[in-house]
Tab-separated table of C-alpha atoms (C1' of nucleotides) in Angstrom:
chain	number	residue	atom	x	y	z
A	25	MET	CA	21.588	13.274	-24.695
A	26	ASP	CA	20.604	12.469	-28.561
A	27	ALA	CA	18.061	9.997	-29.599
A	28	SER	CA	20.708	7.502	-30.447
A	29	SER	CA	21.893	7.373	-26.930
A	30	ASP	CA	18.286	7.142	-25.356
A	31	THR	CA	18.209	4.139	-27.761
A	32	ALA	CA	21.515	2.821	-26.094
A	33	ILE	CA	20.400	3.089	-22.652
A	34	ALA	CA	17.183	1.052	-23.310
A	35	ALA	CA	19.294	-1.613	-24.781
A	36	LEU	CA	21.898	-1.461	-21.905
A	37	LEU	CA	18.968	-1.762	-19.356
A	38	LEU	CA	17.231	-4.716	-21.303
A	39	ASP	CA	20.888	-6.622	-21.424
A	40	TRP	CA	21.017	-6.250	-18.119
A	41	TYR	CA	17.486	-7.378	-17.096
A	42	ASP	CA	17.961	-10.562	-19.343
A	43	VAL	CA	20.273	-11.555	-16.686
A	44	HIS	CA	19.205	-9.913	-13.471
A	45	ALA	CA	15.690	-9.914	-13.435
A	46	ARG	CA	13.966	-10.573	-10.026
A	47	ASP	CA	12.020	-13.820	-10.067
A	48	LEU	CA	8.639	-12.610	-8.937
A	49	PRO	CA	5.478	-14.544	-8.490
A	50	TRP	CA	3.523	-12.380	-11.260
A	51	ARG	CA	6.024	-12.443	-13.926
A	52	ALA	CA	5.472	-14.776	-16.504
A	53	LEU	CA	7.538	-17.942	-16.282
A	54	PRO	CA	10.641	-17.717	-18.671
A	55	GLY	CA	9.971	-19.173	-21.984
A	56	SER	CA	6.161	-19.114	-21.549
A	57	SER	CA	3.823	-16.447	-23.554
A	58	SER	CA	2.607	-12.953	-22.247
A	59	PRO	CA	1.478	-12.935	-18.394
A	60	ASP	CA	-1.939	-13.356	-17.591
A	61	PRO	CA	-3.672	-9.915	-17.153
A	62	TYR	CA	-5.253	-10.923	-13.944
A	63	ARG	CA	-2.292	-11.471	-12.286
A	64	VAL	CA	-0.387	-8.446	-13.595
A	65	TRP	CA	-3.023	-6.121	-12.689
A	66	LEU	CA	-3.465	-7.714	-8.950
A	67	SER	CA	0.034	-7.440	-8.754
A	68	GLU	CA	0.107	-3.660	-9.683
A	69	VAL	CA	-2.672	-2.714	-7.432
A	70	MET	CA	-1.092	-4.686	-4.438
A	71	LEU	CA	2.343	-2.913	-5.383
A	72	GLN	CA	0.752	0.540	-5.140
A	73	GLN	CA	3.056	2.063	-2.479
A	74	THR	CA	3.856	-1.164	-1.138
A	75	THR	CA	6.929	-3.168	-1.145
A	76	VAL	CA	7.398	-6.514	-2.958
A	77	ALA	CA	8.031	-8.218	0.667
A	78	ALA	CA	4.957	-7.097	1.896
A	79	VAL	CA	2.796	-8.026	-1.090
A	80	LYS	CA	4.237	-11.471	-2.178
A	81	ASP	CA	2.136	-13.615	0.764
A	82	TYR	CA	-1.325	-11.440	-0.336
A	83	PHE	CA	-0.696	-12.150	-3.931
A	84	ALA	CA	-0.388	-16.115	-3.126
A	85	ALA	CA	-3.412	-16.030	-1.122
A	86	PHE	CA	-5.418	-13.810	-3.443
A	87	THR	CA	-4.456	-16.036	-6.600
A	88	THR	CA	-4.831	-19.140	-4.732
A	89	ARG	CA	-8.121	-18.275	-3.658
A	90	TRP	CA	-9.429	-16.420	-6.774
A	91	SER	CA	-7.520	-17.789	-9.868
A	92	THR	CA	-9.627	-15.543	-12.016
A	93	VAL	CA	-10.873	-12.108	-12.247
A	94	GLU	CA	-14.272	-13.689	-12.716
A	95	ALA	CA	-13.796	-15.536	-9.685
A	96	LEU	CA	-12.747	-12.279	-7.874
A	97	ALA	CA	-15.621	-10.547	-9.352
A	98	ALA	CA	-17.936	-13.020	-7.914
A	99	ALA	CA	-16.620	-12.808	-4.493
A	100	ALA	CA	-18.554	-11.242	-1.369
A	101	ASP	CA	-17.378	-7.720	-0.357
A	102	GLU	CA	-16.465	-8.779	2.962
A	103	GLU	CA	-14.582	-11.753	1.801
A	104	VAL	CA	-12.272	-9.732	0.154
A	105	MET	CA	-11.894	-6.924	2.302
A	106	ALA	CA	-11.013	-9.434	4.969
A	107	ALA	CA	-8.655	-10.963	2.872
A	108	TRP	CA	-6.827	-7.465	2.090
A	109	ALA	CA	-6.732	-6.537	5.840
A	110	GLY	CA	-3.124	-5.774	6.773
A	111	LEU	CA	-2.077	-4.616	3.565
A	112	GLY	CA	-3.064	-1.106	3.962
A	113	TYR	CA	-4.681	1.453	1.556
A	114	TYR	CA	-8.204	-0.451	1.696
A	115	ALA	CA	-9.552	1.905	-1.043
A	116	ARG	CA	-7.426	-0.293	-3.198
A	117	ALA	CA	-9.673	-3.166	-2.395
A	118	ARG	CA	-12.835	-1.243	-2.455
A	119	ASN	CA	-11.772	-0.496	-6.349
A	120	LEU	CA	-10.432	-4.082	-6.653
A	121	MET	CA	-13.791	-5.448	-6.595
A	122	ALA	CA	-15.205	-2.754	-8.393
A	123	CYS	CA	-12.908	-3.428	-11.445
A	124	ALA	CA	-13.048	-6.890	-11.238
A	125	ARG	CA	-16.680	-6.645	-11.551
A	126	GLU	CA	-16.345	-4.439	-14.418
A	127	VAL	CA	-13.855	-6.630	-16.356
A	128	ALA	CA	-16.044	-9.361	-15.782
A	129	ARG	CA	-19.247	-7.448	-17.409
A	130	LEU	CA	-16.913	-6.596	-20.350
A	131	GLY	CA	-15.313	-10.056	-20.564
A	132	ARG	CA	-11.947	-9.364	-20.657
A	133	PHE	CA	-9.368	-6.564	-19.705
A	134	PRO	CA	-9.330	-3.640	-21.902
A	135	ASP	CA	-5.749	-4.173	-24.181
A	136	THR	CA	-5.187	-0.476	-24.236
A	137	GLU	CA	-3.746	2.037	-21.762
A	138	GLU	CA	-6.437	4.233	-22.604
A	139	GLY	CA	-9.301	1.405	-21.681
A	140	LEU	CA	-7.090	0.343	-18.611
A	141	ARG	CA	-7.057	4.010	-17.326
A	142	ALA	CA	-10.920	3.971	-17.182
A	143	LEU	CA	-11.300	1.082	-14.881
A	144	PRO	CA	-11.752	2.155	-10.883
A	145	GLY	CA	-7.771	1.883	-9.138
A	146	LEU	CA	-6.330	2.044	-12.123
A	147	GLY	CA	-4.289	5.222	-12.562
A	148	ALA	CA	-1.860	6.583	-15.027
A	149	TYR	CA	0.933	4.497	-13.700
A	150	THR	CA	-0.954	1.329	-13.202
A	151	ALA	CA	-2.578	1.476	-16.814
A	152	ALA	CA	0.611	2.026	-18.329
A	153	ALA	CA	2.183	-0.659	-16.878
A	154	VAL	CA	-0.807	-2.698	-16.995
A	155	ALA	CA	-0.556	-2.027	-20.852
A	156	ALA	CA	3.097	-2.506	-21.219
A	157	ILE	CA	3.549	-5.679	-19.165
A	158	ALA	CA	0.379	-7.661	-19.991
A	159	PHE	CA	-0.405	-6.442	-23.670
A	160	GLY	CA	3.010	-5.299	-24.956
A	161	ARG	CA	1.772	-1.909	-25.582
A	162	ARG	CA	4.535	0.860	-25.603
A	163	ALA	CA	3.602	2.888	-22.737
A	164	VAL	CA	5.598	5.474	-20.354
A	165	VAL	CA	5.561	3.765	-17.134
A	166	VAL	CA	6.618	6.428	-14.354
A	167	ASP	CA	6.496	5.078	-10.256
A	168	ALA	CA	8.973	6.199	-7.784
A	169	ASN	CA	11.947	4.018	-9.088
A	170	VAL	CA	11.555	5.480	-12.532
A	171	GLU	CA	11.434	8.880	-10.886
A	172	ARG	CA	14.690	8.351	-8.744
A	173	VAL	CA	16.450	6.635	-11.778
A	174	VAL	CA	15.377	9.070	-14.256
A	175	SER	CA	16.275	12.059	-11.824
A	176	ARG	CA	19.735	10.671	-11.550
A	177	LEU	CA	20.496	9.579	-14.851
A	178	PHE	CA	19.985	13.236	-16.075
A	179	ALA	CA	20.439	14.922	-13.167
A	180	ILE	CA	17.398	16.836	-12.612
A	181	GLU	CA	17.860	19.294	-9.897
A	182	GLU	CA	14.171	20.618	-9.661
A	183	PRO	CA	12.364	19.042	-6.342
A	184	LEU	CA	9.758	16.712	-6.677
A	185	PRO	CA	6.692	16.855	-7.245
A	186	GLY	CA	7.426	19.823	-9.540
A	187	SER	CA	10.024	17.986	-11.727
A	188	ARG	CA	7.578	15.409	-12.526
A	189	PRO	CA	6.894	16.607	-16.155
A	190	ALA	CA	10.393	16.784	-17.100
A	191	ILE	CA	11.033	13.253	-15.619
A	192	ARG	CA	8.101	12.057	-17.766
A	193	ALA	CA	9.384	13.738	-21.039
A	194	LYS	CA	12.713	11.966	-20.152
A	195	ALA	CA	11.390	8.733	-19.419
A	196	ASP	CA	9.382	8.965	-22.741
A	197	ALA	CA	12.261	9.854	-24.589
A	198	ILE	CA	14.115	6.538	-23.295
A	199	THR	CA	11.270	4.025	-23.462
A	200	PRO	CA	11.704	1.461	-26.395
A	201	ASP	CA	9.211	0.578	-29.139
A	202	ALA	CA	9.956	-3.040	-28.357
A	203	ARG	CA	9.999	-4.585	-24.988
A	204	ALA	CA	8.317	-1.562	-23.369
A	205	GLY	CA	6.833	-4.176	-20.654
A	206	ASP	CA	10.333	-5.435	-20.133
A	207	PHE	CA	11.923	-1.992	-20.008
A	208	ALA	CA	9.547	-0.925	-17.323
A	209	GLN	CA	10.383	-3.705	-15.049
A	210	ALA	CA	14.135	-3.273	-15.969
A	211	MET	CA	13.682	0.575	-14.665
A	212	MET	CA	12.084	-0.847	-11.682
A	213	ASP	CA	14.289	-3.736	-10.635
A	214	LEU	CA	17.266	-1.143	-11.345
A	215	GLY	CA	15.421	1.099	-8.611
A	216	ALA	CA	14.737	-1.445	-6.111
A	217	THR	CA	18.249	-3.507	-6.059
A	218	VAL	CA	20.582	-0.780	-7.419
A	219	CYS	CA	19.815	2.570	-8.047
A	220	THR	CA	18.215	2.554	-4.255
A	221	SER	CA	16.874	5.747	-2.486
A	222	ARG	CA	20.167	5.284	-0.283
A	223	ASN	CA	23.719	4.171	-1.005
A	224	PRO	CA	23.109	3.520	-4.668
A	225	ARG	CA	25.545	0.535	-6.000
A	226	CYS	CA	26.593	2.374	-8.891
A	227	LEU	CA	29.421	-0.069	-9.385
A	228	LEU	CA	26.797	-2.760	-10.460
A	229	CYS	CA	24.527	-0.205	-12.549
A	230	PRO	CA	24.479	-0.865	-16.446
A	231	ILE	CA	23.491	2.803	-16.985
A	232	ALA	CA	26.657	4.160	-14.897
A	233	ALA	CA	28.324	5.247	-17.814
A	234	PRO	CA	25.728	7.810	-19.219
A	235	CYS	CA	24.533	8.707	-15.494
A	236	LYS	CA	25.025	12.513	-14.832
A	237	ALA	CA	24.805	12.351	-11.150
A	238	ARG	CA	26.855	9.690	-10.667
A	239	ARG	CA	29.633	11.887	-12.806
A	240	MET	CA	28.736	14.772	-10.714
A	241	GLY	CA	29.610	12.643	-7.556
A	242	ASP	CA	26.834	12.227	-5.431
A	243	PRO	CA	24.061	10.294	-7.108
A	244	ALA	CA	22.048	9.968	-3.731
A	245	ARG	CA	21.351	13.574	-3.462
A	246	LEU	CA	18.549	13.124	-6.142
A	247	PRO	CA	15.814	13.441	-6.669
A	248	VAL	CA	15.163	16.301	-4.014
A	249	LYS	CA	12.180	16.108	-2.714
A	250	ALA	CA	10.224	18.878	-0.947
A	251	PRO	CA	9.892	18.824	2.819
A	252	LYS	CA	7.390	17.199	4.409
A	253	LYS	CA	4.775	18.166	6.937
A	254	ALA	CA	5.428	17.011	10.424
A	255	LYS	CA	2.490	14.556	11.730
A	256	ALA	CA	-0.217	15.684	14.498
A	257	VAL	CA	-0.987	13.143	17.140
A	258	ARG	CA	-4.526	12.311	17.785
A	259	GLN	CA	-5.725	10.563	20.921
A	260	GLY	CA	-8.784	8.128	20.406
A	261	ARG	CA	-10.410	5.350	22.220
A	262	ALA	CA	-11.578	2.004	21.038
A	263	PHE	CA	-13.662	-1.070	23.054
A	264	TRP	CA	-13.119	-4.387	23.831
A	265	ILE	CA	-16.737	-5.260	24.394
A	266	GLU	CA	-16.814	-9.027	25.674
A	267	ARG	CA	-19.850	-11.793	25.962
A	268	GLU	CA	-18.278	-13.742	28.504
A	269	GLU	CA	-20.734	-16.724	28.561
A	270	THR	CA	-20.061	-17.199	24.747
A	271	SER	CA	-16.166	-15.746	24.417
A	272	GLU	CA	-17.448	-13.501	21.862
A	273	VAL	CA	-16.251	-10.008	20.993
A	274	TRP	CA	-18.340	-6.939	19.464
A	275	LEU	CA	-17.293	-6.014	16.039
A	276	VAL	CA	-18.327	-3.321	13.631
A	277	ARG	CA	-18.228	-2.821	10.047
A	278	ARG	CA	-16.665	0.889	9.191
A	279	PRO	CA	-18.633	3.140	6.941
A	280	GLY	CA	-17.467	2.498	3.263
A	281	SER	CA	-15.129	5.442	2.768
A	282	GLY	CA	-12.628	7.578	4.886
A	283	MET	CA	-10.184	6.030	7.183
A	284	LEU	CA	-10.022	2.076	7.185
A	285	GLY	CA	-13.453	2.491	5.025
A	286	GLY	CA	-15.346	-0.812	4.825
A	287	MET	CA	-13.028	-2.825	7.328
A	288	ARG	CA	-14.141	-4.594	10.521
A	289	ALA	CA	-13.188	-3.008	13.408
A	290	LEU	CA	-13.456	-2.508	17.108
A	291	PRO	CA	-16.049	0.172	17.874
A	292	ASP	CA	-14.361	3.421	18.751
A	293	ASP	CA	-15.285	7.221	19.551
A	294	GLY	CA	-14.736	8.362	16.193
A	295	TRP	CA	-11.252	9.593	16.198
A	296	ALA	CA	-11.061	9.039	12.442
A	297	ALA	CA	-13.479	11.857	11.951
A	298	ARG	CA	-12.038	14.320	14.353
A	299	ALA	CA	-8.722	15.811	15.362
A	300	ASP	CA	-9.494	13.665	18.486
A	301	GLY	CA	-12.261	11.082	19.558
A	302	SER	CA	-15.044	12.363	21.815
A	303	GLY	CA	-13.958	9.671	24.252
A	304	ASN	CA	-17.775	7.968	24.009
A	305	GLY	CA	-18.492	4.403	23.714
A	306	PRO	CA	-21.236	2.533	22.582
A	307	LEU	CA	-22.055	1.342	26.257
A	308	ALA	CA	-22.537	3.007	29.610
A	309	GLY	CA	-19.932	0.944	30.819
A	310	PRO	CA	-18.021	0.534	33.147
A	311	TRP	CA	-15.167	0.111	31.336
A	312	GLU	CA	-11.754	-1.097	32.618
A	313	SER	CA	-8.633	0.766	30.886
A	314	ALA	CA	-6.117	-2.202	28.852
A	315	GLY	CA	-3.721	0.586	28.401
A	316	LYS	CA	-2.955	2.148	24.696
A	317	VAL	CA	-1.231	1.249	21.406
A	318	GLY	CA	0.385	3.724	19.170
A	319	HIS	CA	-0.188	3.645	15.489
A	320	VAL	CA	1.169	5.899	12.774
A	321	PHE	CA	-0.886	6.581	9.671
A	322	THR	CA	0.082	8.440	6.412
A	323	HIS	CA	-0.979	11.770	7.692
A	324	PHE	CA	-1.222	11.763	11.469
A	325	ALA	CA	0.053	9.345	14.368
A	326	LEU	CA	-2.749	8.003	16.662
A	327	GLU	CA	-2.592	7.047	20.287
A	328	LEU	CA	-5.522	4.640	20.900
A	329	ASN	CA	-7.008	4.048	24.566
A	330	LEU	CA	-8.350	0.839	25.011
A	331	SER	CA	-11.329	0.168	27.043
A	332	VAL	CA	-12.620	-3.085	28.071
A	333	TYR	CA	-16.143	-4.287	29.189
A	334	LEU	CA	-17.006	-7.746	30.104
A	335	GLY	CA	-20.638	-8.333	31.426
A	336	ASP	CA	-23.998	-9.094	30.282
A	337	ARG	CA	-26.051	-5.949	29.462
A	338	PHE	CA	-25.421	-4.825	26.017
A	339	ASP	CA	-27.993	-1.906	25.801
A	340	GLY	CA	-27.808	0.358	22.499
A	341	LEU	CA	-24.812	-1.480	20.768
A	342	GLY	CA	-26.479	-0.558	17.374
A	343	GLU	CA	-25.236	-2.380	14.308
A	344	GLY	CA	-22.383	-5.256	14.310
A	345	GLU	CA	-21.677	-8.578	14.995
A	346	TRP	CA	-20.440	-10.936	17.834
A	347	TRP	CA	-17.678	-12.629	16.739
A	348	PRO	CA	-15.727	-15.668	18.529
A	349	ILE	CA	-12.589	-14.204	20.175
A	350	ASP	CA	-10.492	-17.578	19.630
A	351	ARG	CA	-11.083	-16.857	15.900
A	352	ILE	CA	-10.116	-13.208	16.060
A	353	ASP	CA	-7.265	-13.242	13.739
A	354	GLU	CA	-9.972	-14.425	10.501
A	355	ALA	CA	-11.716	-11.584	11.300
A	356	GLY	CA	-9.724	-9.199	9.057
A	357	LEU	CA	-9.256	-6.461	11.436
A	358	PRO	CA	-6.979	-3.613	9.788
A	359	THR	CA	-3.630	-3.119	11.692
A	360	LEU	CA	-4.423	-0.681	14.157
A	361	PHE	CA	-7.494	-3.050	15.545
A	362	ALA	CA	-5.303	-6.281	15.360
A	363	LYS	CA	-2.878	-4.544	17.839
A	364	ALA	CA	-5.628	-3.300	20.215
A	365	ALA	CA	-7.440	-6.629	20.246
A	366	ARG	CA	-3.633	-8.143	20.896
A	367	LEU	CA	-3.564	-5.973	23.832
A	368	ALA	CA	-7.121	-6.971	25.314
A	369	LEU	CA	-6.080	-10.414	24.837
A	370	ALA	CA	-2.498	-9.729	26.580
A	371	MET	CA	-4.229	-8.117	29.716
A	372	ALA	CA	-6.947	-11.325	29.898
A	373	VAL	CA	-3.810	-13.487	30.349
A	374	ASP	CA	-1.925	-11.377	32.918
A	375	GLU	CA	-5.151	-11.458	34.726
A	376	LYS	CA	-5.670	-14.882	34.788
A	377	GLU	CA	-1.746	-15.230	35.820
A	378	ASP	CA	-2.638	-12.658	38.586
A	379	ALA	CA	-5.639	-14.520	39.930
B	29	DA	C1'	-4.345	21.242	-6.293
B	30	DA	C1'	-3.289	19.584	-2.213
B	31	DA	C1'	-4.617	16.464	1.197
B	32	DA	C1'	-6.291	11.720	2.420
B	33	DC	C1'	-5.464	7.419	2.561
B	34	DG	C1'	-1.807	1.881	5.680
B	35	DT	C1'	1.674	-0.402	7.104
B	36	DG	C1'	6.156	-2.796	7.936
B	37	DG	C1'	11.131	-2.231	6.820
B	38	DC	C1'	15.181	-0.283	6.743
B	39	DT	C1'	18.965	3.505	8.774
C	12	DT	C1'	14.957	5.553	17.026
C	13	DA	C1'	12.482	8.588	14.808
C	14	DG	C1'	12.020	9.444	10.163
C	15	DC	C1'	12.027	7.916	5.432
C	16	DC	C1'	10.123	5.754	2.262
C	17	DA	C1'	7.669	2.011	-1.013
C	18	DA	C1'	5.346	-0.813	-8.539
C	19	DG	C1'	-0.170	5.743	-6.510
C	20	DT	C1'	-4.999	6.841	-6.742
C	21	DT	C1'	-9.062	9.767	-5.813
C	22	DT	C1'	-11.257	13.735	-4.247
DNA sequence: AAAACGTGGCT
DNA sequence: TAGCCAAGTTT
């Protein structure tokens, strides 16, 4: 592929984008000026390893509650962590606050890829995306969509992740000097709606003509990926400690790094730090079993047994807080513990029905 | 450099 | 349904 056809690919994609761009909340309104860097940055962080559908409500909630980066910088850590609950990869929320505070200190977002890359939570992808989309800089934006589109377009047979340097070189070659932000978003929209992982819709593709994988007959075969390791299944135990006289449950704050770091949680037996939990709780009990919940994390699956204590002796509980059970939805529990809470409450309902 | 780090939707 | 996959970053 020579330089002139690389230019042609960008033109085809931009023409397609002018007609088919998805209408997403963090994109500038048609006809308006450049999008707000705060909204671009926030959306890009939320979208890391996360689908558009999952992000939409969180983006609306965050921008309603904190409409500027200064407002977010001034927010309390626990408020932001609770607002992020359920979205996953909680290091993103911790980095989000650190980044907002750094930007507030600087007075504005850096407007170069290099400057952005130095902020917490902005890696190669996000720095390039914000530089291109919010500041119109030419930057080579490579995410999983771009990897897929480029792998197919140029029929790159080497498996990921080894093919990343070759993919980046090709992405660089087709990235235009003008409208680099639109080009990046065009590639991502194409990957999300046309050049999909399974069942690519080549008949709708604006760059089907130059696509080598399509010519070879089986575009879905690419990109080739290295095989994944099987997930181990761990056992753990969590504890629902209820103070009956006030209808409150005991919640703790998890350590600031590691699994679900910084999030509110039910007390547990340390399953996150070992292959399995110790089985020990923060109280002597007696415990009643409420059953178990299953949850799959990125690198292991967990079977979490839930034990319940209802009583009035709470010796040795340590750090934590009593939380009103009727407002448990507002505690900002990550999904694993939200499931466990649901189980405890379902058990309570069952027992009431039995009585 | 390989592993840690969430979750929900789709097939 | 069990596995695959998503607008990756950090250590």
